[in-house]
Coordinates of C-alpha atoms in Angstrom, one line a residue:
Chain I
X3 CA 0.0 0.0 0.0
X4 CA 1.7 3.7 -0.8
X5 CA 2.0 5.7 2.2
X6 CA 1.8 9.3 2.0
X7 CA 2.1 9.7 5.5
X8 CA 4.8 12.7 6.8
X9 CA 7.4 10.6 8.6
X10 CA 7.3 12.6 12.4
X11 CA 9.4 12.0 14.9
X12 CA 9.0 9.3 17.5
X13 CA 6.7 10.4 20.1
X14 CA 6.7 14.3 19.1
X15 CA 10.0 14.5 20.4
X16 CA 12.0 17.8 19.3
X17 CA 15.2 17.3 18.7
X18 CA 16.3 20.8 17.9
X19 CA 16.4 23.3 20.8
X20 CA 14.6 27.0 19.8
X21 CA 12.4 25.2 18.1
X22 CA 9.3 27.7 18.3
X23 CA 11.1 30.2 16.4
X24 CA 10.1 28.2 13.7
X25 CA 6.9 28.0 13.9
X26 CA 4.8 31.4 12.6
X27 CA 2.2 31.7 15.0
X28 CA 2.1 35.2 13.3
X29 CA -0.9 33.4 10.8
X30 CA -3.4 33.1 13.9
X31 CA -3.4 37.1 14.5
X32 CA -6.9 38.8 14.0
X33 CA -5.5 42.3 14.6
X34 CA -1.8 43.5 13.8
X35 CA 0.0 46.1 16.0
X36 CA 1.5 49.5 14.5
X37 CA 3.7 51.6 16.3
X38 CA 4.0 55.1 15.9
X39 CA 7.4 55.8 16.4
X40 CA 7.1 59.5 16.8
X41 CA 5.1 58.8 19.9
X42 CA 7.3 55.9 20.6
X43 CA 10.4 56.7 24.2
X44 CA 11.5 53.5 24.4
X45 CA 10.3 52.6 27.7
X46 CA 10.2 49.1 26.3
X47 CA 6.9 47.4 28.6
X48 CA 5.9 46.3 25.5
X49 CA 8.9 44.3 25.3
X50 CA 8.4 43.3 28.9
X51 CA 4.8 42.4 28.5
X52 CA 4.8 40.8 25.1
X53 CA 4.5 37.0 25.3
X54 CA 6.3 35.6 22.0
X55 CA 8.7 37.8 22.0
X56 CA 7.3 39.4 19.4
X57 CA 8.7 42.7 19.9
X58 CA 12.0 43.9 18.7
X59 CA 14.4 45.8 20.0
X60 CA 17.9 46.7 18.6
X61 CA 20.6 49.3 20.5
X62 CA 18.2 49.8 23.5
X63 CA 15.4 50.9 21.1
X64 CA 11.9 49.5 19.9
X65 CA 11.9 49.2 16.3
X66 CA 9.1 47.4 15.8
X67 CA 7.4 44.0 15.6
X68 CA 8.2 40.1 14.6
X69 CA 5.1 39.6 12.2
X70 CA 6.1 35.7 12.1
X71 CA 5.6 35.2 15.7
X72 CA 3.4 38.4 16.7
X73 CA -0.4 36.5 17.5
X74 CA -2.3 40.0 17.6
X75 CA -3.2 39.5 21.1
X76 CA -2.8 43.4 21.5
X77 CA -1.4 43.3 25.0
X78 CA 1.5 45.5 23.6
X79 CA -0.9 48.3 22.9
X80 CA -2.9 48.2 25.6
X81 CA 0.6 48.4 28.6
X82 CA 2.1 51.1 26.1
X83 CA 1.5 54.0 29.0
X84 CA -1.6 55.6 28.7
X85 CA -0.1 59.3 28.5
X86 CA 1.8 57.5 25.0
X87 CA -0.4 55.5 23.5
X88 CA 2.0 54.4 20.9
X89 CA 0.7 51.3 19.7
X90 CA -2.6 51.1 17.6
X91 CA -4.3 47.5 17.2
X92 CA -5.8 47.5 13.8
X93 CA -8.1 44.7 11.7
X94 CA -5.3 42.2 9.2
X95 CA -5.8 43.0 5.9
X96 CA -4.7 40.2 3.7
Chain B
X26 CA 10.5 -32.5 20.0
X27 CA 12.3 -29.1 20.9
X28 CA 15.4 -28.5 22.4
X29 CA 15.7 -27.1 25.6
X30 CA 19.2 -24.9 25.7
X31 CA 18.8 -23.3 28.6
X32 CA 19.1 -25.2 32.1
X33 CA 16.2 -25.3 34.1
X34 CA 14.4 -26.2 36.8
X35 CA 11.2 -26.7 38.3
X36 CA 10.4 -24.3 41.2
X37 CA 7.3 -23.8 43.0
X38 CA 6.1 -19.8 42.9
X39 CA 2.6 -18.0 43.4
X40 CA 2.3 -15.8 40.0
X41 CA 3.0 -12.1 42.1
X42 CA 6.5 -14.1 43.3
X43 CA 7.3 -15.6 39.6
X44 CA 6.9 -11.6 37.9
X45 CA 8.7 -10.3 40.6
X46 CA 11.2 -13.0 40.0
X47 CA 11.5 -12.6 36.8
X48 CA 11.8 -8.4 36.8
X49 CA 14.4 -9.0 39.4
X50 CA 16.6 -10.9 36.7
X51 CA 15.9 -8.3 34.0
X52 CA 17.0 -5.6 36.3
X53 CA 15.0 -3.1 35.1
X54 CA 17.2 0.9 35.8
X55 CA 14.3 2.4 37.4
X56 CA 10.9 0.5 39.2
X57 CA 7.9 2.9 40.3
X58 CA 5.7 1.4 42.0
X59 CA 2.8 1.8 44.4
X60 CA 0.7 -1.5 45.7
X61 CA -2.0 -2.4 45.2
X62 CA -4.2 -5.7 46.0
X63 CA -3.6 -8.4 44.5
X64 CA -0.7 -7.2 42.8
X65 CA 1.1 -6.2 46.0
X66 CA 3.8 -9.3 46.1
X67 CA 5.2 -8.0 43.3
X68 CA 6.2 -4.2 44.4
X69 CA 6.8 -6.1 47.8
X70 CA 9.0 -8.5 46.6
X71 CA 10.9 -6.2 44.2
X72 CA 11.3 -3.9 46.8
X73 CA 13.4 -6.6 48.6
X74 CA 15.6 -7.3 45.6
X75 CA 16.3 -3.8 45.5
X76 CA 16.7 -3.2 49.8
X77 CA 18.8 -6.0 49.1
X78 CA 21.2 -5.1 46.6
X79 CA 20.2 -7.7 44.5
X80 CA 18.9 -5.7 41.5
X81 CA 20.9 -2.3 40.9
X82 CA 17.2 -1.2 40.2
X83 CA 16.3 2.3 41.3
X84 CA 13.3 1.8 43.4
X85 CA 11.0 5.0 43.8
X86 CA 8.4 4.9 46.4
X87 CA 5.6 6.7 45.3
X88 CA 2.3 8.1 46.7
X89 CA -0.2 7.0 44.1
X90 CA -0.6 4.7 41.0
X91 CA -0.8 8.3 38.8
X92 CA 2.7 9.3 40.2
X93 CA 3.8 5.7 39.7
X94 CA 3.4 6.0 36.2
X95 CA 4.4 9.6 35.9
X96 CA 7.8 8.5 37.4
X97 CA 8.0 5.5 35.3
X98 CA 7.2 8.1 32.8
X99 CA 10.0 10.6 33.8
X100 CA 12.7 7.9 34.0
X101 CA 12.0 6.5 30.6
X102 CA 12.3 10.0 29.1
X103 CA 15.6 9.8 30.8
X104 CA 16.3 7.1 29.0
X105 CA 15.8 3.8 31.7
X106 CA 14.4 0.8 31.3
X107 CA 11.3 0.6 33.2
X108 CA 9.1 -1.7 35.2
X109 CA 6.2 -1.2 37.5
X110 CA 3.2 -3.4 38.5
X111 CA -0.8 -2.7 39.6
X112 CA -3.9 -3.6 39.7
X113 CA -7.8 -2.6 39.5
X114 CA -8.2 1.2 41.0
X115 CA -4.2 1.4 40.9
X116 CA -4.6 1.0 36.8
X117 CA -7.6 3.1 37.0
X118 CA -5.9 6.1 38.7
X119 CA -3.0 5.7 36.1
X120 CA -5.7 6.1 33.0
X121 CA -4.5 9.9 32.2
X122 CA -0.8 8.5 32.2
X123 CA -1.1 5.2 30.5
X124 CA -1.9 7.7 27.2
X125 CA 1.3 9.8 28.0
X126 CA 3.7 6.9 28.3
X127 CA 2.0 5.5 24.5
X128 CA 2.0 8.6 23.3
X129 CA 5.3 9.4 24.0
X130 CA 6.6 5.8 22.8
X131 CA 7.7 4.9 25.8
X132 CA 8.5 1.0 26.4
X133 CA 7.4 1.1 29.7
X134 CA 6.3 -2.5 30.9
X135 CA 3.8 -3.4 33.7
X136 CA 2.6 -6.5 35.5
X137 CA -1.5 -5.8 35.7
X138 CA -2.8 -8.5 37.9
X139 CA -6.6 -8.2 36.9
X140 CA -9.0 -7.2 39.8
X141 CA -12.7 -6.1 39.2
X142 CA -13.1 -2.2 39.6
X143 CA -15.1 -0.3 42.2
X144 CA -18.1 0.4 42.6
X145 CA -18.9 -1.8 44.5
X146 CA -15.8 -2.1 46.0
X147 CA -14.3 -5.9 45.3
X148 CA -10.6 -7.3 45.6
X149 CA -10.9 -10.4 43.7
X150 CA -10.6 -11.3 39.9
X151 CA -12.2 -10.4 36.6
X152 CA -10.5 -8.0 33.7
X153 CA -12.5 -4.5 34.2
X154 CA -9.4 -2.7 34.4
X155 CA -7.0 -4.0 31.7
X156 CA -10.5 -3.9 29.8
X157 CA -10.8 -0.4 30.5
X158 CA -7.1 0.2 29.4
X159 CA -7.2 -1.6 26.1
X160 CA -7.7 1.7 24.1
X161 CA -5.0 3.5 25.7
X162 CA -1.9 2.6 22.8
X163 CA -0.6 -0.1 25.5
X164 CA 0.4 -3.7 24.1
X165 CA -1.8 -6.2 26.2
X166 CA -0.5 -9.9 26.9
X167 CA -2.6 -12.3 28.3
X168 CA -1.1 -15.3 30.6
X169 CA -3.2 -18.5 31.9
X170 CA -0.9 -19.6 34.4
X171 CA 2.0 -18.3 36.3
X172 CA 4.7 -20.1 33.7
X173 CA 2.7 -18.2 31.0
X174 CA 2.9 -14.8 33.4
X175 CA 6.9 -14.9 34.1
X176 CA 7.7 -16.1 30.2
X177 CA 5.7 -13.1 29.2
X178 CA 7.8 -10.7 31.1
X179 CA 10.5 -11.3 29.2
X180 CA 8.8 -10.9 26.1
X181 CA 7.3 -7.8 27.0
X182 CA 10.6 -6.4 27.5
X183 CA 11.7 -7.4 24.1
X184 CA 8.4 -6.4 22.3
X185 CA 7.8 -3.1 23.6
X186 CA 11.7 -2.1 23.1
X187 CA 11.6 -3.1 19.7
X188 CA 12.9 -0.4 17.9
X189 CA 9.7 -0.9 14.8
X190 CA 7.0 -0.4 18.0
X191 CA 8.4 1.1 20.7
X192 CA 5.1 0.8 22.9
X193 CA 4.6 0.4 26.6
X194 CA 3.0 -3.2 27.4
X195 CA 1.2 -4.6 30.0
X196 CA 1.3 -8.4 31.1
X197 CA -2.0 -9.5 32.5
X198 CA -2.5 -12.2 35.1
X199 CA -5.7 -13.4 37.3
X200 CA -6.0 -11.7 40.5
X201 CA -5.3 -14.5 43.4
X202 CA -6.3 -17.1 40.6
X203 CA -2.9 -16.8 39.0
X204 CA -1.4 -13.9 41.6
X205 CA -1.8 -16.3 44.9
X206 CA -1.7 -20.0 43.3
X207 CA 1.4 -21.8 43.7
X208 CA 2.3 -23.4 40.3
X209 CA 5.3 -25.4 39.1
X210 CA 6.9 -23.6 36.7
X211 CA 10.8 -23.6 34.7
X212 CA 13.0 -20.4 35.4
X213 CA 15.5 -19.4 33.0
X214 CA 18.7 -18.5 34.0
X215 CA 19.6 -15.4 34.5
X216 CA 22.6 -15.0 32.2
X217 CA 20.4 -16.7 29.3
X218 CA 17.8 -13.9 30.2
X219 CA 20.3 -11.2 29.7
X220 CA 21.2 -12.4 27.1
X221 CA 17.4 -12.7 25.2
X222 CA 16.2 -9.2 26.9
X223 CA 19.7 -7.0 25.5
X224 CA 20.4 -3.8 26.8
X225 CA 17.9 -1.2 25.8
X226 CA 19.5 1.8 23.9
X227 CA 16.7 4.6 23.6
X228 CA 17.1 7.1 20.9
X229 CA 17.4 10.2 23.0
X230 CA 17.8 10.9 26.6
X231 CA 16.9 13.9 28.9
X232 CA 20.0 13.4 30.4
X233 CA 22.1 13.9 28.3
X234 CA 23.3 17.5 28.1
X235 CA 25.3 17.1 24.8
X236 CA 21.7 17.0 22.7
X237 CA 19.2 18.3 24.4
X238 CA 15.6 17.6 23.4
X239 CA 12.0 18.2 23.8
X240 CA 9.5 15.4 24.8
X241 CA 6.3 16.2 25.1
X242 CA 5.9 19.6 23.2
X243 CA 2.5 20.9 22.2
X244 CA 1.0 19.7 19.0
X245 CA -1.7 21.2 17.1
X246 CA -4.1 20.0 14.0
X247 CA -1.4 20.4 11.6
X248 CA 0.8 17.1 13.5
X249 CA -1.4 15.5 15.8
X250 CA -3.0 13.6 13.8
X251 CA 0.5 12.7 11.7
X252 CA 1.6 11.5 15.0
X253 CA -1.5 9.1 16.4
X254 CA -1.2 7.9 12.8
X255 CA 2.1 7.0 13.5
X256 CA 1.6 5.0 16.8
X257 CA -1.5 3.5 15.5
X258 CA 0.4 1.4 13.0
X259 CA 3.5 1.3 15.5
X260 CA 1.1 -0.9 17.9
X261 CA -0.4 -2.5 14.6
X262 CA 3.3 -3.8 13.9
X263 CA 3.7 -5.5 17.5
X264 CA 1.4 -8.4 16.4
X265 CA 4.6 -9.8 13.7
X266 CA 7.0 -8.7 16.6
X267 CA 5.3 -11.0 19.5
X268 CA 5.5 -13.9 17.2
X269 CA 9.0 -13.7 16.4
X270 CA 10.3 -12.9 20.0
X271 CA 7.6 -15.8 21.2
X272 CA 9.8 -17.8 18.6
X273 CA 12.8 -16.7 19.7
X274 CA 12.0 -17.1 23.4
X275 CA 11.2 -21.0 22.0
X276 CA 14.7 -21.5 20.9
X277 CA 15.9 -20.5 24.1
X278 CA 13.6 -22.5 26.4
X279 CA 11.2 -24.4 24.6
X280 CA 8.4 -23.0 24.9
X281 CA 7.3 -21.0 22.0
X282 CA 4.2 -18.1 22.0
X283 CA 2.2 -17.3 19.3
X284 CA -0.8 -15.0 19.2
X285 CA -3.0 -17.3 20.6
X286 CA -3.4 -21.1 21.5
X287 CA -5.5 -23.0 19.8
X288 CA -6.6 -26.2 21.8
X289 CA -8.5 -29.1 19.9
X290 CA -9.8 -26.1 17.5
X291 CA -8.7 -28.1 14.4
X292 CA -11.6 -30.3 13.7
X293 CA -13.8 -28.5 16.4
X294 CA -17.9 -28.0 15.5
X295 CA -17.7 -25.1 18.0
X296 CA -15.1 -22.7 19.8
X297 CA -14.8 -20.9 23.3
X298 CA -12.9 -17.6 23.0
X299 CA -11.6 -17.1 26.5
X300 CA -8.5 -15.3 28.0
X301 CA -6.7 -16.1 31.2
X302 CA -6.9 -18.5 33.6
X303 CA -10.4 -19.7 32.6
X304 CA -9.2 -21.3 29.6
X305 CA -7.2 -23.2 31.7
X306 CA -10.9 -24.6 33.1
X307 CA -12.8 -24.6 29.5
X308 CA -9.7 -26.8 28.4
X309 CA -10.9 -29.5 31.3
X310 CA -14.7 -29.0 30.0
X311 CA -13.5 -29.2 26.2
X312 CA -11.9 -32.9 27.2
X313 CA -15.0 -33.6 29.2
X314 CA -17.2 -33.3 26.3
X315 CA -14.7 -34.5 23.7
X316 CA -14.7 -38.2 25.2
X317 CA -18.8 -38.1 24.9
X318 CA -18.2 -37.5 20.9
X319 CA -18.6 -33.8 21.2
X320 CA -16.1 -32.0 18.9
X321 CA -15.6 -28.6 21.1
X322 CA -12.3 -26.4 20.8
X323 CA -10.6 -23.4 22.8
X324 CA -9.3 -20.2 21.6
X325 CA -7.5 -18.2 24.2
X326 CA -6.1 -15.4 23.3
X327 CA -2.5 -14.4 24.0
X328 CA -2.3 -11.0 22.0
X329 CA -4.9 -8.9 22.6
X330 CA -4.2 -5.3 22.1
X331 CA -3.3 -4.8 18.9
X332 CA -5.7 -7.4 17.9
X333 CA -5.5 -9.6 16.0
X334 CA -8.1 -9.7 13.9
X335 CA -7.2 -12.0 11.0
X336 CA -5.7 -14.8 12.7
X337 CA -8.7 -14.8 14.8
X338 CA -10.9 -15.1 12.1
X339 CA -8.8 -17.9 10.6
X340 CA -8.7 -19.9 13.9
X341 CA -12.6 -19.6 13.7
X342 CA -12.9 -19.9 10.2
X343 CA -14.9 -23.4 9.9
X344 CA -16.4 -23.3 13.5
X345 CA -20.6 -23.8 13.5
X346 CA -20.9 -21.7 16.3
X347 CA -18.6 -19.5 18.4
X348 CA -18.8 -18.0 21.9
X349 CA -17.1 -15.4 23.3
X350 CA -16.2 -15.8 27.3
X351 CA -15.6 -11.8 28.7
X352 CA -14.5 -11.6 32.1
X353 CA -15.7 -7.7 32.2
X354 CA -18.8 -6.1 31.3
X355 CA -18.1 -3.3 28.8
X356 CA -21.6 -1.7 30.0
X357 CA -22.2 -1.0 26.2
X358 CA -25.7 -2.6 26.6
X359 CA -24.5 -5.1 23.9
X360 CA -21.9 -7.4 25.6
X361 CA -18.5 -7.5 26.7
X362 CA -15.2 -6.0 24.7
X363 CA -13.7 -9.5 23.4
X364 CA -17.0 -10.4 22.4
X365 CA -17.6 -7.3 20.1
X366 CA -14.3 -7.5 18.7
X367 CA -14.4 -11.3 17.8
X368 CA -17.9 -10.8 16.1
X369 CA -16.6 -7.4 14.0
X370 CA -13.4 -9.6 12.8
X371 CA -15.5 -12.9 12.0
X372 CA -17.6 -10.5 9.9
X373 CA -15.7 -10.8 7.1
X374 CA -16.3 -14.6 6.4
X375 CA -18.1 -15.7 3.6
X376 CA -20.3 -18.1 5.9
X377 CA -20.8 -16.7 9.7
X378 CA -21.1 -18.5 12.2
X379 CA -23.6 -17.3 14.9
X380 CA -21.4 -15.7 17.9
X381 CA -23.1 -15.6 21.3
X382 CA -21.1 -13.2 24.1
X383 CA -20.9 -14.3 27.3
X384 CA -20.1 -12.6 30.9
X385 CA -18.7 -15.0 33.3
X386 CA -17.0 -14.4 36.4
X387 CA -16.9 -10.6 38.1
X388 CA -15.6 -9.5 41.0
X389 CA -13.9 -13.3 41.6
X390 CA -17.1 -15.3 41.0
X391 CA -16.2 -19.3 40.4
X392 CA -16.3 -20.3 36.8
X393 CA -16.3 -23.8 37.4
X394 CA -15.8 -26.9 35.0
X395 CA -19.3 -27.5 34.7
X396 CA -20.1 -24.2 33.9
X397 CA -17.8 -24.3 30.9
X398 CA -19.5 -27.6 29.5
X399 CA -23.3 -25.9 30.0
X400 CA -21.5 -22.8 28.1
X401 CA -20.1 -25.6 25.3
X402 CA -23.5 -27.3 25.8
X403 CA -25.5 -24.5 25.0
X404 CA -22.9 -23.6 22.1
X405 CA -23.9 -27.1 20.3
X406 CA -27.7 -26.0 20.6
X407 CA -27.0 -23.4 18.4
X408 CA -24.8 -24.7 15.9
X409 CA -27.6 -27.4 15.3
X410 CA -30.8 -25.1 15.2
X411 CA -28.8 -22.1 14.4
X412 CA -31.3 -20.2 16.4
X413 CA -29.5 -17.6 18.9
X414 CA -32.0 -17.2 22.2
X415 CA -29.7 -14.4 23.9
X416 CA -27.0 -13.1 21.8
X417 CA -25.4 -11.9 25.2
X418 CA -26.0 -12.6 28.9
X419 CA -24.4 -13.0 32.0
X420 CA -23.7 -16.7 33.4
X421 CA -23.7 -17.5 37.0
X422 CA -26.0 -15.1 37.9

């Protein structure tokens, strides 16, 4: 009998560590965040706060978000200090 | 005639003493274990090995069956060879972690010595639990006496570690039947069992820093499925593996397993399908009824999870009338699990023969000689009328 089956690893195991960065959980987000980076000072609680890591920073600075791994859950935009407001959740276009 | 290569000797050993005997000369690296009536000799005995020095087993006492497992778990993912043993409500509490240690293809192997589950509460025999386990990816062996239970031990070990399943199994025994009845039975020595067991060399380890994995990692719809696919036809592929190592474990002792025993089934007018210790007593009816001209036959089972399906229905294939002897109640309104999964495979034949289910024996109620012949009795009725009055029905009752 052919077997198109995917050949999977015994039991699920993962034999690579950091394995999650490969998987784009960035297809499951509903709404995408968008920082204004005139507003933006770097206080960085997004960073803090995020969950997947989602937020990038480079040189002490946020520069904005991993769109492979960002899930939309809009917790960035909602710790971004309320006298800031830097980050706006808006609907996915696709 | 077959040649017996290693030395033996009879001994005389309950069942719970001939498992923990025989786990004692596998020397498992790590033994969980929490006891449980009637399967307490076992843990008890083991226990001694290992206070003892006699095993260089790690013994882990535990406070429940679900952490027994979970440790047995833990250690195999660590890469140890593991053993544990239980029974009834002890299996029962382990339910959520028999499906982890499948799932995660680990060749974990247990003694179950069969007990009827609560409510009510009952310590004696019948297979409710190892019944209520059969869909949980574990391989399930089946022994009628306490030579059958310590020869399957071994087995186990070499089935479950094969590297084409790599599946936890479970040897199953009758509670205080089998568990408390001293037999005679042949040991093997222990140098031939090392020998026929090997050392187990698992893929990856936990420990081991060099190459760290994951075990255990979330799946979603996208692998899941890939992955029960997988183990489904890894347990599927046990059935050719327990009849090579039963062959193998022939060369070695002489006493060669198959997927079942077939006793006087050749030119029999009807079967029994019955597993455990109460073929031993359908075997004595079957003789009974032979010597008065009645052409009866037994077909007990050794293999039962995976099942197998097609060398059941070849067995029966032939047979005027067939019935199927559960020791457990599946509660399904239609009869009990060996019963339904006999009739589904003997669907297939051309000509069916009728096959009547029968419950015999809960919570350690006698199954006598004579109530095997009025079973085999009964059977001949049909096969000559071909009328069926109950399709199912409790005996004994």
């Amino acid at each position: 009998m052919a077997d198109s089956a995917k050949k999977m690893p015994l039991g699920g195991v993962i034999e690579k560590a950091g394995s999650a960065d490969d998987y784009f959980t960035g297809d499951w987000r509903k709404l995408k965040p968008v920082l204004d980076g005139e507003k933006c000072t770097n206080c960085l609680i997004c960073w803090v706060m995020c969950p997947d890591s989602a937020v990038i920073v480079e040189d002490g600075k946020m520069v904005g978000f991993d769109m492979e791994h960002c899930k939309g859950c809009g917790i960035c935009a909602v710790e971004c200090p309320d006298k800031i407001k830097a980050i706006d959740m808006e609907e996915e276009v696709s | 005639m077959s040649i017996v290569k290693a030395a033996t000797k009879a001994v005389a050993y309950t069942g719970n003493s001939a498992v923990a005997y025989a786990m004692k000369q596998i020397d498992p690296d790590v033994c969980a274990a929490y006891p449980i009536t009637p399967s307490t000799q076992v843990v008890e005995e083991f226990s001694g090995y290992a206070a003892d020095g006699e095993v260089s087993t790690e013994f882990v006492t535990v406070e429940s069956e679900h952490s027994a497992m979970s440790a047995c778990i833990g250690a195999a993912a660590a890469g140890a060879r593991v053993m544990t043993a239980t029974s009834s409500q002890g299996l029962a509490l382990m339910w959520e972690m028999l499906y982890i240690a499948s799932g995660l293809r680990f060749p974990v192997v247990m003694a179950t010595v069969n007990r009827a589950l609560s409510a009510p509460i009952n310590i004696h025999c019948d297979h409710s639990d190892s019944m209520g386990a059969r869909d949980s990816g574990w391989i399930q062996l089946y022994s009628e006496t306490v030579q059958e239970a310590y020869d399957n031990i071994f087995q186990a070990v070499r089935i479950a570690e094969h590297e084409t399943v790599l599946t936890p199994a479970m040897v199953c025994l009758d509670g205080f039947i089998t568990s408390h009845a001293i037999e005679s039975l042949f040991l093997i020595e222990d140098s031939k069992v090392k020998e026929f067991i090997g050392e187990y060399s698992p893929k990856h380890s936990l420990l081991d820093i060099e190459n760290p994995v994951t075990y255990g990692a979330m799946t979603l719809p996208d692998t899941y499925m890939d992955l029960k696919h997988e183990q489904s036809r890894a347990i599927a592929r046990a059935k050719d593996v327990v009849v090579q190592v039963g062959k193998e474990f022939g060369e070695l002792t002489g006493r060669t397993y198959g997927l079942m025993e077939e006793y006087r089934l050749d030119d029999a007018d009807v079967a029994v399908v019955v597993l455990n210790s109460a073929a031993g007593t359908t075997k004595v009816a079957v003789d009974e009824l032979r010597r008065k001209g009645m052409k009866a036959g037994l077909l007990k089972p050794r293999l039962y999870r995976p099942f197998p399906h097609e060398e059941i229905r070849e067995a029966l294939k032939g047979v005027k009338a067939v019935c199927v002897l559960d020791r457990a109640d599946s509660m399904s309104g239609f009869g009990g699990p060996i019963f339904t999964d006999v009739r589904s495979a003997l669907y297939e034949l051309p000509e069916k023969p009728p096959v009547v289910g029968r419950i015999f024996g809960l919570g350690g109620r006698d199954f006598k000689v004579k109530d095997a012949a009025a079973v085999i009795e009964d059977l001949f009725k049909v096969a000559e009328t071909g009328k069926v009055d109950a399709l199912t029905k409790y005996i004994g009752v």
